[in-house]
Amino acid sequence: MCGLVAVFGGDPPAQLAQLTQRARVERGLDALRHRGPDGSGTWASTGPVQCTLGHVRLATLALQDGAQPITNEDGTIAVTCSGELYDLEATRRDLEARGHRFRTGSDCELIVHLYEEHGARGAVEQLRGEFAFVLFDERTQTLVAARDGFGVRPLLLAERPHPGGPEWLLASEAKALFAMGVEPRWNEA
């Protein structure tokens, strides 16, 4: 099943703000532990825009090396994903023929390399399966969030006003957003 959380934007980066963002991601992951009892991980950006990704894992593929978030070869692109991607072997062979090196047996690593090869829209168009993911590109300071066309895997989004600009929180379940500080209330508009 797995679960993911992400926090993007907000105040300009500072050590204290980065720690606060990571602490909120950890609270979100705690709310999702039932989705991924086999492990968890976080990743934080180092560039001017803050982004922290988190993942709880239910190990069904790549039992030994499929921990997330997963990065590309130089660590400039990171992804956290919930779900299952189809055509894993064929897509992997194609990407390897184009020079991409895989470090895990995880199907979710495909997303990073498809993004490098085809960009955000092209990567999503290439994916087959039931999935939700959040990807951050350090080079362009770009956040990409997507889910399968049928919406099988949930991906919830909340925007919070912040003095340094809007902050975006994403999660597999609403209770993770609440744990990260989103106030539960109706938006009547």
Tab-separated table of C-alpha atoms in Angstrom:
chain	number	residue	atom	x	y	z
A	1	MET	CA	0.000	0.000	0.000
A	2	CYS	CA	2.750	2.527	0.984
A	3	GLY	CA	2.168	6.159	1.846
A	4	LEU	CA	3.766	9.458	0.925
A	5	VAL	CA	3.969	13.002	2.222
A	6	ALA	CA	5.653	16.145	0.906
A	7	VAL	CA	6.060	19.769	1.945
A	8	PHE	CA	7.086	22.339	-0.662
A	9	GLY	CA	7.707	26.083	-0.458
A	10	GLY	CA	6.974	28.417	2.411
A	11	ASP	CA	9.606	30.567	4.076
A	12	PRO	CA	13.032	31.005	2.483
A	13	PRO	CA	15.376	28.174	3.426
A	14	ALA	CA	17.111	28.370	6.728
A	15	GLN	CA	18.397	25.631	8.961
A	16	LEU	CA	15.548	26.148	11.438
A	17	ALA	CA	12.894	26.201	8.684
A	18	GLN	CA	14.325	23.047	7.095
A	19	LEU	CA	14.219	21.254	10.453
A	20	THR	CA	10.636	22.404	10.954
A	21	GLN	CA	9.654	21.121	7.513
A	22	ARG	CA	11.334	17.756	8.164
A	23	ALA	CA	9.615	17.533	11.579
A	24	ARG	CA	6.229	18.103	9.926
A	25	VAL	CA	6.979	15.419	7.340
A	26	GLU	CA	7.872	13.013	10.165
A	27	ARG	CA	4.525	13.770	11.849
A	28	GLY	CA	2.755	13.083	8.561
A	29	LEU	CA	4.612	9.777	8.192
A	30	ASP	CA	3.648	8.788	11.730
A	31	ALA	CA	-0.013	9.204	10.731
A	32	LEU	CA	0.568	6.829	7.785
A	33	ARG	CA	2.540	4.043	9.521
A	34	HIS	CA	-0.352	1.610	8.974
A	35	ARG	CA	0.208	1.987	5.190
A	36	GLY	CA	3.895	1.072	5.376
A	37	PRO	CA	5.144	-0.965	8.310
A	38	ASP	CA	8.313	-2.129	6.484
A	39	GLY	CA	10.300	1.096	6.640
A	40	SER	CA	10.306	4.821	6.106
A	41	GLY	CA	12.562	7.515	4.750
A	42	THR	CA	12.845	11.223	4.080
A	43	TRP	CA	14.731	13.434	1.651
A	44	ALA	CA	15.235	17.220	1.824
A	45	SER	CA	16.316	19.637	-0.884
A	46	THR	CA	19.449	21.722	-0.505
A	47	GLY	CA	18.620	24.508	-2.971
A	48	PRO	CA	16.860	27.826	-2.507
A	49	VAL	CA	13.362	26.299	-2.504
A	50	GLN	CA	12.514	24.037	0.402
A	51	CYS	CA	11.118	20.617	-0.375
A	52	THR	CA	10.969	17.608	1.922
A	53	LEU	CA	9.649	14.239	0.777
A	54	GLY	CA	8.689	11.321	3.002
A	55	HIS	CA	7.633	7.731	2.459
A	56	VAL	CA	6.390	4.766	4.496
A	57	ARG	CA	6.888	1.422	2.821
A	58	LEU	CA	4.975	-1.787	2.436
A	59	ALA	CA	7.631	-3.958	0.771
A	60	THR	CA	6.214	-5.964	-2.139
A	61	LEU	CA	8.934	-5.349	-4.763
A	62	ALA	CA	12.675	-4.797	-4.372
A	63	LEU	CA	12.547	-6.151	-0.843
A	64	GLN	CA	16.233	-5.434	-0.142
A	65	ASP	CA	16.845	-2.161	-1.983
A	66	GLY	CA	13.526	-0.425	-2.641
A	67	ALA	CA	13.551	2.154	0.160
A	68	GLN	CA	12.239	5.603	-0.757
A	69	PRO	CA	12.552	8.464	-1.503
A	70	ILE	CA	14.682	7.468	-4.508
A	71	THR	CA	17.054	9.820	-6.341
A	72	ASN	CA	18.674	9.857	-9.751
A	73	GLU	CA	22.379	9.089	-10.150
A	74	ASP	CA	23.619	12.522	-9.025
A	75	GLY	CA	20.964	13.103	-6.344
A	76	THR	CA	19.414	16.147	-8.053
A	77	ILE	CA	15.991	14.567	-8.623
A	78	ALA	CA	14.076	12.755	-5.890
A	79	VAL	CA	10.760	10.921	-5.963
A	80	THR	CA	8.418	9.284	-3.484
A	81	CYS	CA	5.719	7.032	-4.869
A	82	SER	CA	2.801	4.915	-3.745
A	83	GLY	CA	1.441	2.237	-6.025
A	84	GLU	CA	2.570	-0.149	-8.706
A	85	LEU	CA	3.955	0.558	-12.155
A	86	TYR	CA	3.405	-1.923	-14.977
A	87	ASP	CA	5.766	-2.894	-17.816
A	88	LEU	CA	8.668	-2.526	-15.403
A	89	GLU	CA	11.181	-4.710	-17.254
A	90	ALA	CA	10.532	-3.356	-20.766
A	91	THR	CA	10.644	0.267	-19.621
A	92	ARG	CA	13.748	-0.385	-17.544
A	93	ARG	CA	15.570	-2.009	-20.495
A	94	ASP	CA	14.683	0.957	-22.719
A	95	LEU	CA	15.981	3.471	-20.177
A	96	GLU	CA	19.170	1.475	-19.566
A	97	ALA	CA	19.775	1.415	-23.341
A	98	ARG	CA	19.594	5.216	-23.201
A	99	GLY	CA	22.327	5.305	-20.525
A	100	HIS	CA	20.331	5.453	-17.289
A	101	ARG	CA	21.741	3.492	-14.356
A	102	PHE	CA	19.340	1.910	-11.888
A	103	ARG	CA	20.436	1.508	-8.273
A	104	THR	CA	17.348	-0.331	-7.014
A	105	GLY	CA	14.915	-2.971	-8.146
A	106	SER	CA	12.008	-0.659	-7.330
A	107	ASP	CA	9.462	0.094	-10.022
A	108	CYS	CA	9.257	3.653	-8.660
A	109	GLU	CA	12.823	4.390	-9.777
A	110	LEU	CA	11.426	4.393	-13.323
A	111	ILE	CA	9.761	7.743	-12.583
A	112	VAL	CA	13.058	9.541	-11.952
A	113	HIS	CA	14.606	8.313	-15.188
A	114	LEU	CA	11.462	8.830	-17.271
A	115	TYR	CA	11.379	12.417	-15.971
A	116	GLU	CA	15.028	12.925	-16.978
A	117	GLU	CA	14.309	11.506	-20.426
A	118	HIS	CA	10.886	13.002	-21.204
A	119	GLY	CA	10.173	15.843	-18.733
A	120	ALA	CA	7.158	15.990	-16.426
A	121	ARG	CA	4.333	15.588	-18.937
A	122	GLY	CA	6.168	13.003	-21.022
A	123	ALA	CA	7.083	10.939	-17.963
A	124	VAL	CA	3.494	10.793	-16.738
A	125	GLU	CA	2.284	9.880	-20.238
A	126	GLN	CA	4.764	6.951	-20.280
A	127	LEU	CA	3.601	5.506	-16.948
A	128	ARG	CA	1.211	2.595	-16.763
A	129	GLY	CA	-0.185	1.370	-13.484
A	130	GLU	CA	-1.874	2.599	-10.346
A	131	PHE	CA	0.278	5.245	-8.718
A	132	ALA	CA	0.619	8.577	-6.994
A	133	PHE	CA	3.976	10.323	-6.787
A	134	VAL	CA	5.726	13.529	-5.841
A	135	LEU	CA	9.019	14.413	-7.544
A	136	PHE	CA	11.349	17.347	-6.894
A	137	ASP	CA	13.991	18.540	-9.362
A	138	GLU	CA	16.777	20.421	-7.539
A	139	ARG	CA	18.220	21.786	-10.793
A	140	THR	CA	15.042	23.601	-11.829
A	141	GLN	CA	13.478	23.890	-8.355
A	142	THR	CA	10.364	22.199	-9.767
A	143	LEU	CA	7.809	20.077	-7.934
A	144	VAL	CA	5.830	17.516	-9.940
A	145	ALA	CA	2.887	15.658	-8.407
A	146	ALA	CA	0.752	13.185	-10.322
A	147	ARG	CA	-1.437	10.150	-9.993
A	148	ASP	CA	-2.808	7.572	-12.375
A	149	GLY	CA	-5.634	8.666	-14.650
A	150	PHE	CA	-8.223	6.599	-12.813
A	151	GLY	CA	-7.279	8.005	-9.411
A	152	VAL	CA	-6.741	4.567	-7.881
A	153	ARG	CA	-3.992	5.845	-5.571
A	154	PRO	CA	-4.962	8.902	-3.542
A	155	LEU	CA	-2.944	12.114	-3.607
A	156	LEU	CA	-4.300	14.969	-1.516
A	157	LEU	CA	-3.106	18.557	-1.667
A	158	ALA	CA	-3.411	21.493	0.719
A	159	GLU	CA	-2.134	25.041	0.300
A	160	ARG	CA	-1.199	27.119	3.324
A	161	PRO	CA	-0.411	30.818	3.240
A	162	HIS	CA	3.073	31.610	4.486
A	163	PRO	CA	4.989	34.881	4.876
A	164	GLY	CA	7.638	33.653	2.387
A	165	GLY	CA	5.089	32.464	-0.169
A	166	PRO	CA	2.544	29.653	-0.296
A	167	GLU	CA	3.388	26.283	1.147
A	168	TRP	CA	2.059	23.092	-0.451
A	169	LEU	CA	1.485	19.914	1.532
A	170	LEU	CA	0.749	16.597	-0.165
A	171	ALA	CA	-0.142	13.222	1.311
A	172	SER	CA	-1.734	9.844	0.677
A	173	GLU	CA	-4.391	10.468	3.347
A	174	ALA	CA	-6.054	13.518	4.892
A	175	LYS	CA	-4.992	12.517	8.401
A	176	ALA	CA	-1.349	12.970	7.364
A	177	LEU	CA	-2.153	16.529	6.231
A	178	PHE	CA	-3.835	17.170	9.583
A	179	ALA	CA	-0.797	15.788	11.415
A	180	MET	CA	1.395	18.208	9.410
A	181	GLY	CA	-0.645	21.186	10.602
A	182	VAL	CA	-3.495	21.570	8.114
A	183	GLU	CA	-6.624	22.597	9.978
A	184	PRO	CA	-9.555	20.296	9.175
A	185	ARG	CA	-12.400	22.487	7.975
A	186	TRP	CA	-14.891	22.789	5.120
A	187	ASN	CA	-14.228	25.096	2.200
A	188	GLU	CA	-17.760	26.205	1.395
A	189	ALA	CA	-16.662	28.114	-1.712
